[in-house]
Amino acid sequence: MNLDKEDEMILAGEYGETRQKMMEILVALGKVFGAESLVPITSAQISGASYKTIGKWGLEWLSNLDSKVAVPSVLNPIGMPRENWQDIGIPKDFADSQNEVIAAYKRLGIRLECTCTPYYLNITNYGDHLAWSESSAVSYANSVLGARTNREGGPSALAAAMIGKTPNYGLHLFENRMPQVAVEVEAGAKYANHFGAVGYLAGKLVGNRIPLFTNIRPSRDQLKAMGAAMAASGAVALYHVKGITPETRLPTFKAVPSETITIEKSDIDELFKEVDVDAVAVGCPHCSPDELAKLAELLDGKKVTKTFYVFAAKGVKSANPEYVAKIEKSGARVVEDTCIVVSPAMDKFDTVMVNSGKAFAYVPNMCGCNVRIGTTEECVDAATK
Ligand code: F3S
């Protein structure tokens, strides 16, 4: 791989052991995937931030690093809100370990924005090269924003953050971003507009290929939900929606997949089985301001009868105090920094209702409880009946 003079010096250890290790990670990745060079990135988003997912070995690895990031970098959700973590039943020993993880990342110069929706923080533009690791954020950045990132692991995103570059392969190269399979969504399903469910089914069918949806018109929030679900039930890091996502409008876009698959309407509706639930959680991926507004409207004048968590980035929560106040007046709680899956807060419930295809895919294994999927309206009904 071609490295410039400074990169060679980093690799030789002239800027310290931590930077040397980080460069070794990037070079090893680049060699495995055939990258010819490194490409500068504009930001990094680093997973492996919850103590629930990295445990004591991850914390030990982080604690031994002693350099600073070179580009704006944020974290994926951690395992609890940084303040008032007791309110959602986080045990103290977990909180103590989580706080050590946060302190370790802070020492590295990483902004303590803990979210899977870093694109609401205005750090991403069309064509930017990124090193992001949360699968739904990767999907949104590539597909909806037209930025370019591979799905990084936590260590490779951190390595890229410290060096300010990432190996130039995979989805950083335009020729690798063309669709490989066409997807049609059969008309007539009752839940056809639940794009989390559509994405959940599509991900199972397309695996890690790049799909091109040909007959749907999702909003931005619906694209977010669909991409997150496809990245969870499959391994989709980039998708296109004809006439909607930006790269499909380029003259150089080649929309010629040889295979078409259909998402059957009966398969969509079958996901929505009514079962009793003892908690409701929305905000996977973290809520947008519009999603908070909708929840505030739906909960207006109502009282929740069971635990109802709404997950959002701290920055989005604090920029929308009126919606948050309305939601919390109902007894629901808007929780920042953490999420349905990476927090131990949901593990104690028997059955959790979600409005997210990604949470529907992950909750059984990651939280050890049953899961029901519904629309946002159905989630509010279930939480307030
Ligand atoms: Fe985000 Fe957690 Fe869902 S990281 S996409 S809220 S599983």
mmCIF file of C-alpha atoms in Angstrom, chain A:
data_model
loop_
_atom_site.group_PDB
_atom_site.id
_atom_site.type_symbol
_atom_site.label_atom_id
_atom_site.label_comp_id
_atom_site.label_asym_id
_atom_site.label_seq_id
_atom_site.Cartn_x
_atom_site.Cartn_y
_atom_site.Cartn_z
ATOM 1 C CA MET A 1 0.000 0.000 0.000
ATOM 2 C CA ASN A 2 1.298 3.473 -0.821
ATOM 3 C CA LEU A 3 1.880 5.553 2.305
ATOM 4 C CA ASP A 4 3.091 9.140 2.398
ATOM 5 C CA LYS A 5 6.226 10.088 4.307
ATOM 6 C CA GLU A 6 4.443 11.018 7.513
ATOM 7 C CA ASP A 7 2.386 7.814 7.486
ATOM 8 C CA GLU A 8 5.624 5.851 7.099
ATOM 9 C CA MET A 9 7.054 7.674 10.119
ATOM 10 C CA ILE A 10 3.935 6.861 12.158
ATOM 11 C CA LEU A 11 4.263 3.212 11.121
ATOM 12 C CA ALA A 12 7.888 3.240 12.190
ATOM 13 C CA GLY A 13 6.868 4.390 15.674
ATOM 14 C CA GLU A 14 8.232 7.931 15.445
ATOM 15 C CA TYR A 15 4.973 9.410 16.808
ATOM 16 C CA GLY A 16 4.616 6.974 19.690
ATOM 17 C CA GLU A 17 3.390 3.459 20.258
ATOM 18 C CA THR A 18 -0.355 4.174 20.158
ATOM 19 C CA ARG A 19 -0.259 5.886 16.768
ATOM 20 C CA GLN A 20 2.019 3.134 15.489
ATOM 21 C CA LYS A 21 -0.509 0.485 16.581
ATOM 22 C CA MET A 22 -3.341 2.410 14.952
ATOM 23 C CA MET A 23 -1.426 2.709 11.679
ATOM 24 C CA GLU A 24 -0.665 -1.013 11.808
ATOM 25 C CA ILE A 25 -4.415 -1.727 12.051
ATOM 26 C CA LEU A 26 -5.128 0.446 8.995
ATOM 27 C CA VAL A 27 -2.282 -1.022 6.948
ATOM 28 C CA ALA A 28 -3.321 -4.586 7.817
ATOM 29 C CA LEU A 29 -6.915 -3.847 6.794
ATOM 30 C CA GLY A 30 -5.778 -2.159 3.606
ATOM 31 C CA LYS A 31 -3.637 -5.163 2.665
ATOM 32 C CA VAL A 32 -6.466 -7.646 3.331
ATOM 33 C CA PHE A 33 -8.931 -5.679 1.188
ATOM 34 C CA GLY A 34 -6.490 -4.602 -1.511
ATOM 35 C CA ALA A 35 -6.478 -0.858 -0.827
ATOM 36 C CA GLU A 36 -3.817 1.022 -2.786
ATOM 37 C CA SER A 37 -3.682 3.965 -0.394
ATOM 38 C CA LEU A 38 -5.269 5.697 2.560
ATOM 39 C CA VAL A 39 -7.951 8.331 2.030
ATOM 40 C CA PRO A 40 -8.468 11.310 4.391
ATOM 41 C CA ILE A 41 -11.717 11.214 6.381
ATOM 42 C CA THR A 42 -13.808 14.078 7.717
ATOM 43 C CA SER A 43 -15.182 12.280 10.786
ATOM 44 C CA ALA A 44 -15.279 9.036 12.726
ATOM 45 C CA GLN A 45 -18.044 7.352 14.687
ATOM 46 C CA ILE A 46 -16.820 4.687 17.059
ATOM 47 C CA SER A 47 -18.759 1.674 18.298
ATOM 48 C CA GLY A 48 -17.738 -0.425 21.257
ATOM 49 C CA ALA A 49 -18.760 2.294 23.676
ATOM 50 C CA SER A 50 -21.152 0.352 25.908
ATOM 51 C CA TYR A 51 -19.620 -1.643 28.730
ATOM 52 C CA LYS A 52 -22.354 -4.221 27.974
ATOM 53 C CA THR A 53 -20.708 -4.928 24.615
ATOM 54 C CA ILE A 54 -16.965 -4.414 25.280
ATOM 55 C CA GLY A 55 -16.624 -5.714 28.843
ATOM 56 C CA LYS A 56 -13.449 -5.512 30.907
ATOM 57 C CA TRP A 57 -11.070 -6.538 28.106
ATOM 58 C CA GLY A 58 -12.279 -3.752 25.856
ATOM 59 C CA LEU A 59 -11.930 -1.281 28.701
ATOM 60 C CA GLU A 60 -8.383 -2.478 29.402
ATOM 61 C CA TRP A 61 -7.416 -2.049 25.720
ATOM 62 C CA LEU A 62 -8.819 1.487 25.632
ATOM 63 C CA SER A 63 -7.166 2.444 28.904
ATOM 64 C CA ASN A 64 -3.724 1.693 27.480
ATOM 65 C CA LEU A 65 -4.056 4.099 24.527
ATOM 66 C CA ASP A 66 -2.427 7.504 24.917
ATOM 67 C CA SER A 67 -2.894 9.548 21.747
ATOM 68 C CA LYS A 68 -5.607 11.918 20.458
ATOM 69 C CA VAL A 69 -8.002 11.707 17.544
ATOM 70 C CA ALA A 70 -7.139 13.748 14.445
ATOM 71 C CA VAL A 71 -10.702 14.349 13.128
ATOM 72 C CA PRO A 72 -14.088 15.095 14.773
ATOM 73 C CA SER A 73 -15.123 11.834 16.385
ATOM 74 C CA VAL A 74 -18.193 10.718 18.310
ATOM 75 C CA LEU A 75 -19.292 7.531 20.040
ATOM 76 C CA ASN A 76 -22.037 5.023 19.469
ATOM 77 C CA PRO A 77 -24.610 4.786 22.292
ATOM 78 C CA ILE A 78 -23.175 3.760 25.644
ATOM 79 C CA GLY A 79 -24.918 1.501 28.153
ATOM 80 C CA MET A 80 -26.693 4.232 30.148
ATOM 81 C CA PRO A 81 -27.500 7.939 30.160
ATOM 82 C CA ARG A 82 -24.493 9.809 31.504
ATOM 83 C CA GLU A 83 -26.685 11.592 34.047
ATOM 84 C CA ASN A 84 -29.407 10.092 36.227
ATOM 85 C CA TRP A 85 -28.582 6.561 35.118
ATOM 86 C CA GLN A 86 -30.253 5.285 38.299
ATOM 87 C CA ASP A 87 -33.648 6.360 36.884
ATOM 88 C CA ILE A 88 -33.693 3.516 34.370
ATOM 89 C CA GLY A 89 -32.504 0.881 36.817
ATOM 90 C CA ILE A 90 -28.815 0.674 35.879
ATOM 91 C CA PRO A 91 -26.820 -1.193 38.555
ATOM 92 C CA LYS A 92 -24.038 0.848 40.214
ATOM 93 C CA ASP A 93 -21.239 -1.576 39.347
ATOM 94 C CA PHE A 94 -22.237 -1.361 35.652
ATOM 95 C CA ALA A 95 -22.352 2.448 35.882
ATOM 96 C CA ASP A 96 -18.887 2.572 37.450
ATOM 97 C CA SER A 97 -17.399 0.473 34.634
ATOM 98 C CA GLN A 98 -19.292 2.458 31.994
ATOM 99 C CA ASN A 99 -17.921 5.692 33.447
ATOM 100 C CA GLU A 100 -14.383 4.307 33.105
ATOM 101 C CA VAL A 101 -15.070 3.585 29.410
ATOM 102 C CA ILE A 102 -16.327 7.146 28.907
ATOM 103 C CA ALA A 103 -13.279 8.586 30.691
ATOM 104 C CA ALA A 104 -10.969 6.516 28.467
ATOM 105 C CA TYR A 105 -12.621 7.819 25.275
ATOM 106 C CA LYS A 106 -12.594 11.378 26.612
ATOM 107 C CA ARG A 107 -8.826 11.155 27.169
ATOM 108 C CA LEU A 108 -8.489 10.339 23.464
ATOM 109 C CA GLY A 109 -10.235 13.596 22.510
ATOM 110 C CA ILE A 110 -13.513 12.029 21.412
ATOM 111 C CA ARG A 111 -16.667 14.133 21.775
ATOM 112 C CA LEU A 112 -18.999 12.516 24.272
ATOM 113 C CA GLU A 113 -21.945 12.528 21.879
ATOM 114 C CA CYS A 114 -23.153 8.961 22.218
ATOM 115 C CA THR A 115 -25.493 8.326 19.337
ATOM 116 C CA CYS A 116 -26.164 6.152 16.305
ATOM 117 C CA THR A 117 -27.503 9.257 14.502
ATOM 118 C CA PRO A 118 -24.353 11.411 14.279
ATOM 119 C CA TYR A 119 -25.735 12.885 11.050
ATOM 120 C CA TYR A 120 -28.100 15.031 13.159
ATOM 121 C CA LEU A 121 -24.971 16.729 14.530
ATOM 122 C CA ASN A 122 -24.233 18.256 11.115
ATOM 123 C CA ILE A 123 -20.876 16.660 10.577
ATOM 124 C CA THR A 124 -21.503 14.964 7.233
ATOM 125 C CA ASN A 125 -21.822 16.068 3.613
ATOM 126 C CA TYR A 126 -22.351 14.392 0.252
ATOM 127 C CA GLY A 127 -19.120 12.748 -0.949
ATOM 128 C CA ASP A 128 -17.353 12.903 2.434
ATOM 129 C CA HIS A 129 -15.156 9.937 3.276
ATOM 130 C CA LEU A 130 -15.894 8.693 6.805
ATOM 131 C CA ALA A 131 -14.918 5.930 9.183
ATOM 132 C CA TRP A 132 -18.167 5.102 10.930
ATOM 133 C CA SER A 133 -18.918 1.858 12.651
ATOM 134 C CA GLU A 134 -22.558 1.721 13.733
ATOM 135 C CA SER A 135 -24.351 -0.217 11.035
ATOM 136 C CA SER A 136 -27.460 1.985 10.820
ATOM 137 C CA ALA A 137 -25.352 5.144 10.739
ATOM 138 C CA VAL A 138 -23.152 3.624 8.023
ATOM 139 C CA SER A 139 -26.267 2.757 6.014
ATOM 140 C CA TYR A 140 -27.726 6.263 6.384
ATOM 141 C CA ALA A 141 -24.446 8.001 5.562
ATOM 142 C CA ASN A 142 -23.844 5.940 2.428
ATOM 143 C CA SER A 143 -27.392 5.741 1.149
ATOM 144 C CA VAL A 144 -29.265 8.851 2.229
ATOM 145 C CA LEU A 145 -26.406 11.352 2.446
ATOM 146 C CA GLY A 146 -24.204 9.993 -0.332
ATOM 147 C CA ALA A 147 -21.152 9.988 1.935
ATOM 148 C CA ARG A 148 -18.718 7.062 1.765
ATOM 149 C CA THR A 149 -17.849 4.690 4.554
ATOM 150 C CA ASN A 150 -17.220 1.023 5.034
ATOM 151 C CA ARG A 151 -18.789 -0.601 8.062
ATOM 152 C CA GLU A 152 -15.881 -0.239 10.442
ATOM 153 C CA GLY A 153 -15.308 -2.221 13.598
ATOM 154 C CA GLY A 154 -14.750 -0.200 16.783
ATOM 155 C CA PRO A 155 -10.927 -0.571 16.688
ATOM 156 C CA SER A 156 -10.610 0.290 12.978
ATOM 157 C CA ALA A 157 -12.862 3.359 13.386
ATOM 158 C CA LEU A 158 -10.732 4.468 16.313
ATOM 159 C CA ALA A 159 -7.554 3.852 14.326
ATOM 160 C CA ALA A 160 -8.926 5.947 11.450
ATOM 161 C CA ALA A 161 -9.969 8.669 13.911
ATOM 162 C CA MET A 162 -6.426 8.896 15.277
ATOM 163 C CA ILE A 163 -4.697 8.865 11.907
ATOM 164 C CA GLY A 164 -7.376 10.939 10.125
ATOM 165 C CA LYS A 165 -7.415 8.470 7.228
ATOM 166 C CA THR A 166 -8.832 5.076 6.315
ATOM 167 C CA PRO A 167 -7.871 2.452 3.700
ATOM 168 C CA ASN A 168 -9.385 3.373 0.344
ATOM 169 C CA TYR A 169 -11.371 0.260 -0.637
ATOM 170 C CA GLY A 170 -14.941 -1.055 -0.706
ATOM 171 C CA LEU A 171 -17.627 1.628 -0.489
ATOM 172 C CA HIS A 172 -15.073 4.453 -0.689
ATOM 173 C CA LEU A 173 -14.782 3.651 -4.399
ATOM 174 C CA PHE A 174 -17.674 4.769 -6.612
ATOM 175 C CA GLU A 175 -17.515 1.685 -8.830
ATOM 176 C CA ASN A 176 -18.280 -0.524 -5.819
ATOM 177 C CA ARG A 177 -21.473 1.356 -5.007
ATOM 178 C CA MET A 178 -23.678 0.152 -7.857
ATOM 179 C CA PRO A 179 -26.802 -1.935 -7.094
ATOM 180 C CA GLN A 180 -26.542 -5.715 -7.229
ATOM 181 C CA VAL A 181 -30.183 -6.710 -6.772
ATOM 182 C CA ALA A 182 -33.499 -4.956 -7.468
ATOM 183 C CA VAL A 183 -36.198 -5.052 -4.788
ATOM 184 C CA GLU A 184 -39.919 -4.468 -5.299
ATOM 185 C CA VAL A 185 -42.345 -4.094 -2.431
ATOM 186 C CA GLU A 186 -45.677 -5.689 -3.267
ATOM 187 C CA ALA A 187 -48.514 -3.185 -3.005
ATOM 188 C CA GLY A 188 -51.496 -3.642 -0.711
ATOM 189 C CA ALA A 189 -49.985 -4.623 2.648
ATOM 190 C CA LYS A 190 -51.688 -3.027 5.657
ATOM 191 C CA TYR A 191 -48.212 -2.194 7.001
ATOM 192 C CA ALA A 192 -46.621 -1.287 3.645
ATOM 193 C CA ASN A 193 -45.569 2.096 5.072
ATOM 194 C CA HIS A 194 -43.749 0.513 7.994
ATOM 195 C CA PHE A 195 -40.319 0.712 6.425
ATOM 196 C CA GLY A 196 -38.655 -0.856 9.464
ATOM 197 C CA ALA A 197 -40.611 -4.028 8.686
ATOM 198 C CA VAL A 198 -39.878 -3.751 4.952
ATOM 199 C CA GLY A 199 -36.159 -3.362 5.743
ATOM 200 C CA TYR A 200 -36.233 -6.294 8.169
ATOM 201 C CA LEU A 201 -37.582 -8.583 5.426
ATOM 202 C CA ALA A 202 -35.375 -7.116 2.694
ATOM 203 C CA GLY A 203 -32.213 -7.581 4.755
ATOM 204 C CA LYS A 204 -32.928 -11.295 5.175
ATOM 205 C CA LEU A 205 -33.300 -11.665 1.403
ATOM 206 C CA VAL A 206 -30.438 -9.530 0.112
ATOM 207 C CA GLY A 207 -27.776 -10.393 2.740
ATOM 208 C CA ASN A 208 -24.748 -8.206 2.109
ATOM 209 C CA ARG A 209 -25.600 -7.126 -1.443
ATOM 210 C CA ILE A 210 -26.489 -3.560 -2.486
ATOM 211 C CA PRO A 211 -30.225 -3.380 -3.177
ATOM 212 C CA LEU A 212 -32.050 -0.928 -5.435
ATOM 213 C CA PHE A 213 -35.674 -0.341 -4.383
ATOM 214 C CA THR A 214 -37.746 0.519 -7.394
ATOM 215 C CA ASN A 215 -41.314 1.323 -6.302
ATOM 216 C CA ILE A 216 -41.320 2.980 -2.877
ATOM 217 C CA ARG A 217 -41.124 6.607 -1.731
ATOM 218 C CA PRO A 218 -40.010 6.673 1.917
ATOM 219 C CA SER A 219 -39.399 9.888 3.883
ATOM 220 C CA ARG A 220 -35.975 10.496 5.427
ATOM 221 C CA ASP A 221 -37.073 9.025 8.762
ATOM 222 C CA GLN A 222 -38.498 6.015 6.954
ATOM 223 C CA LEU A 223 -35.230 5.589 5.030
ATOM 224 C CA LYS A 224 -33.419 5.659 8.362
ATOM 225 C CA ALA A 225 -35.679 2.922 9.740
ATOM 226 C CA MET A 226 -35.432 0.776 6.614
ATOM 227 C CA GLY A 227 -31.647 0.998 6.347
ATOM 228 C CA ALA A 228 -31.157 0.233 10.045
ATOM 229 C CA ALA A 229 -33.321 -2.881 9.764
ATOM 230 C CA MET A 230 -31.552 -4.115 6.606
ATOM 231 C CA ALA A 231 -28.189 -3.702 8.306
ATOM 232 C CA ALA A 232 -29.437 -5.795 11.243
ATOM 233 C CA SER A 233 -31.332 -8.652 9.570
ATOM 234 C CA GLY A 234 -28.823 -8.670 6.690
ATOM 235 C CA ALA A 235 -25.507 -6.869 6.312
ATOM 236 C CA VAL A 236 -26.533 -4.029 4.022
ATOM 237 C CA ALA A 237 -24.192 -1.042 4.277
ATOM 238 C CA LEU A 238 -25.559 0.801 1.220
ATOM 239 C CA TYR A 239 -28.905 0.750 -0.564
ATOM 240 C CA HIS A 240 -30.530 2.881 -3.220
ATOM 241 C CA VAL A 241 -34.128 3.981 -3.725
ATOM 242 C CA LYS A 242 -34.863 4.962 -7.303
ATOM 243 C CA GLY A 243 -35.382 8.710 -7.633
ATOM 244 C CA ILE A 244 -34.993 9.276 -3.875
ATOM 245 C CA THR A 245 -31.450 8.536 -2.720
ATOM 246 C CA PRO A 246 -28.842 10.873 -4.199
ATOM 247 C CA GLU A 247 -26.634 8.536 -6.214
ATOM 248 C CA THR A 248 -29.591 7.224 -8.250
ATOM 249 C CA ARG A 249 -29.826 10.695 -9.800
ATOM 250 C CA LEU A 250 -26.252 10.694 -11.090
ATOM 251 C CA PRO A 251 -25.784 10.179 -14.860
ATOM 252 C CA THR A 252 -23.077 7.630 -14.043
ATOM 253 C CA PHE A 253 -25.398 5.501 -11.874
ATOM 254 C CA LYS A 254 -25.805 2.021 -13.378
ATOM 255 C CA ALA A 255 -29.214 0.625 -12.373
ATOM 256 C CA VAL A 256 -29.010 -2.739 -14.068
ATOM 257 C CA PRO A 257 -29.218 -5.563 -11.505
ATOM 258 C CA SER A 258 -29.949 -8.906 -13.175
ATOM 259 C CA GLU A 259 -32.055 -10.227 -10.271
ATOM 260 C CA THR A 260 -35.289 -8.840 -8.799
ATOM 261 C CA ILE A 261 -36.750 -9.955 -5.502
ATOM 262 C CA THR A 262 -40.195 -9.085 -4.166
ATOM 263 C CA ILE A 263 -41.183 -8.368 -0.595
ATOM 264 C CA GLU A 264 -44.602 -10.040 -0.345
ATOM 265 C CA LYS A 265 -47.409 -8.098 1.315
ATOM 266 C CA SER A 266 -48.404 -11.123 3.411
ATOM 267 C CA ASP A 267 -44.855 -11.370 4.806
ATOM 268 C CA ILE A 268 -44.972 -7.725 5.882
ATOM 269 C CA ASP A 269 -48.311 -8.009 7.686
ATOM 270 C CA GLU A 270 -47.378 -11.314 9.329
ATOM 271 C CA LEU A 271 -44.689 -9.610 11.415
ATOM 272 C CA PHE A 272 -47.290 -7.575 13.289
ATOM 273 C CA LYS A 273 -48.622 -10.152 15.747
ATOM 274 C CA GLU A 274 -50.561 -8.815 18.719
ATOM 275 C CA VAL A 275 -49.145 -10.030 22.022
ATOM 276 C CA ASP A 276 -49.216 -8.533 25.521
ATOM 277 C CA VAL A 277 -46.162 -6.456 26.351
ATOM 278 C CA ASP A 278 -44.782 -5.129 29.625
ATOM 279 C CA ALA A 279 -42.616 -2.318 28.221
ATOM 280 C CA VAL A 280 -42.431 -0.163 25.106
ATOM 281 C CA ALA A 281 -39.274 1.334 23.595
ATOM 282 C CA VAL A 282 -38.858 3.523 20.504
ATOM 283 C CA GLY A 283 -35.907 5.404 19.072
ATOM 284 C CA CYS A 284 -33.877 2.721 17.278
ATOM 285 C CA PRO A 285 -32.099 4.441 15.556
ATOM 286 C CA HIS A 286 -32.268 7.447 17.873
ATOM 287 C CA CYS A 287 -35.274 9.719 17.255
ATOM 288 C CA SER A 288 -35.126 12.683 14.925
ATOM 289 C CA PRO A 289 -36.736 15.984 15.976
ATOM 290 C CA ASP A 290 -39.744 15.085 13.786
ATOM 291 C CA GLU A 291 -40.119 11.730 15.489
ATOM 292 C CA LEU A 292 -40.037 13.432 18.915
ATOM 293 C CA ALA A 293 -42.698 15.866 17.666
ATOM 294 C CA LYS A 294 -44.928 13.003 16.549
ATOM 295 C CA LEU A 295 -44.566 11.213 19.892
ATOM 296 C CA ALA A 296 -45.352 14.444 21.759
ATOM 297 C CA GLU A 297 -48.538 14.788 19.725
ATOM 298 C CA LEU A 298 -49.573 11.151 20.157
ATOM 299 C CA LEU A 299 -48.963 11.228 23.925
ATOM 300 C CA ASP A 300 -50.635 14.590 24.497
ATOM 301 C CA GLY A 301 -53.191 14.284 27.332
ATOM 302 C CA LYS A 302 -52.413 10.581 27.922
ATOM 303 C CA LYS A 303 -50.712 8.708 30.779
ATOM 304 C CA VAL A 304 -48.531 5.658 30.250
ATOM 305 C CA THR A 305 -49.443 2.529 32.189
ATOM 306 C CA LYS A 306 -46.167 0.723 31.605
ATOM 307 C CA THR A 307 -42.509 1.588 31.099
ATOM 308 C CA PHE A 308 -42.121 3.633 27.900
ATOM 309 C CA TYR A 309 -38.609 4.701 26.871
ATOM 310 C CA VAL A 310 -37.899 7.038 23.966
ATOM 311 C CA PHE A 311 -34.225 7.018 22.932
ATOM 312 C CA ALA A 312 -32.596 10.068 21.335
ATOM 313 C CA ALA A 313 -29.212 11.751 21.045
ATOM 314 C CA LYS A 314 -28.484 14.171 23.863
ATOM 315 C CA GLY A 315 -28.051 17.003 21.331
ATOM 316 C CA VAL A 316 -31.455 16.302 19.758
ATOM 317 C CA LYS A 317 -33.106 15.984 23.164
ATOM 318 C CA SER A 318 -31.722 19.261 24.466
ATOM 319 C CA ALA A 319 -32.595 21.124 21.239
ATOM 320 C CA ASN A 320 -36.263 20.081 21.543
ATOM 321 C CA PRO A 321 -37.285 20.748 25.169
ATOM 322 C CA GLU A 322 -40.986 21.321 24.359
ATOM 323 C CA TYR A 323 -41.424 17.905 22.758
ATOM 324 C CA VAL A 324 -39.467 16.270 25.562
ATOM 325 C CA ALA A 325 -41.628 17.969 28.212
ATOM 326 C CA LYS A 326 -44.830 16.843 26.500
ATOM 327 C CA ILE A 327 -43.600 13.265 26.157
ATOM 328 C CA GLU A 328 -42.435 13.128 29.776
ATOM 329 C CA LYS A 329 -45.693 14.639 31.053
ATOM 330 C CA SER A 330 -47.304 11.354 30.024
ATOM 331 C CA GLY A 331 -44.883 9.421 32.237
ATOM 332 C CA ALA A 332 -42.768 8.223 29.300
ATOM 333 C CA ARG A 333 -39.060 8.971 29.581
ATOM 334 C CA VAL A 334 -36.775 10.419 26.899
ATOM 335 C CA VAL A 335 -33.403 8.749 27.446
ATOM 336 C CA GLU A 336 -30.185 10.087 25.930
ATOM 337 C CA ASP A 337 -26.751 8.525 25.308
ATOM 338 C CA THR A 338 -27.927 4.913 25.326
ATOM 339 C CA CYS A 339 -30.338 2.639 23.465
ATOM 340 C CA ILE A 340 -32.770 -0.263 23.577
ATOM 341 C CA VAL A 341 -30.109 -2.811 22.749
ATOM 342 C CA VAL A 342 -26.810 -1.709 24.326
ATOM 343 C CA SER A 343 -28.252 -0.793 27.731
ATOM 344 C CA PRO A 344 -29.023 -3.430 30.354
ATOM 345 C CA ALA A 345 -32.209 -1.450 31.128
ATOM 346 C CA MET A 346 -34.482 -3.575 28.911
ATOM 347 C CA ASP A 347 -33.151 -6.963 30.004
ATOM 348 C CA LYS A 348 -35.575 -7.286 32.945
ATOM 349 C CA PHE A 349 -38.762 -7.261 30.834
ATOM 350 C CA ASP A 350 -40.595 -10.293 29.407
ATOM 351 C CA THR A 351 -41.868 -8.726 26.180
ATOM 352 C CA VAL A 352 -40.869 -5.358 24.768
ATOM 353 C CA MET A 353 -42.806 -3.590 22.023
ATOM 354 C CA VAL A 354 -40.774 -1.609 19.483
ATOM 355 C CA ASN A 355 -41.505 0.335 16.319
ATOM 356 C CA SER A 356 -38.115 -0.530 14.808
ATOM 357 C CA GLY A 357 -37.151 -3.340 12.438
ATOM 358 C CA LYS A 358 -33.611 -3.240 13.798
ATOM 359 C CA ALA A 359 -34.722 -3.555 17.420
ATOM 360 C CA PHE A 360 -37.122 -6.313 16.324
ATOM 361 C CA ALA A 361 -34.100 -8.206 14.979
ATOM 362 C CA TYR A 362 -31.775 -7.582 17.955
ATOM 363 C CA VAL A 363 -33.847 -7.474 21.159
ATOM 364 C CA PRO A 364 -34.355 -11.258 21.593
ATOM 365 C CA ASN A 365 -30.632 -12.037 21.539
ATOM 366 C CA MET A 366 -29.203 -8.845 23.005
ATOM 367 C CA CYS A 367 -31.791 -8.287 25.775
ATOM 368 C CA GLY A 368 -33.014 -11.840 26.319
ATOM 369 C CA CYS A 369 -36.701 -10.920 26.026
ATOM 370 C CA ASN A 370 -39.532 -11.373 23.560
ATOM 371 C CA VAL A 371 -40.281 -8.620 21.110
ATOM 372 C CA ARG A 372 -43.338 -7.288 19.300
ATOM 373 C CA ILE A 373 -43.237 -4.814 16.427
ATOM 374 C CA GLY A 374 -45.851 -2.141 15.759
ATOM 375 C CA THR A 375 -46.273 1.305 14.322
ATOM 376 C CA THR A 376 -45.447 4.307 16.490
ATOM 377 C CA GLU A 377 -49.197 4.812 17.000
ATOM 378 C CA GLU A 378 -49.600 1.186 18.108
ATOM 379 C CA CYS A 379 -46.654 1.560 20.493
ATOM 380 C CA VAL A 380 -48.305 4.585 22.098
ATOM 381 C CA ASP A 381 -51.642 2.700 22.319
ATOM 382 C CA ALA A 382 -49.943 -0.285 23.970
ATOM 383 C CA ALA A 383 -48.104 1.949 26.440
ATOM 384 C CA THR A 384 -51.221 3.878 27.455
ATOM 385 C CA LYS A 385 -53.994 1.268 27.523
#
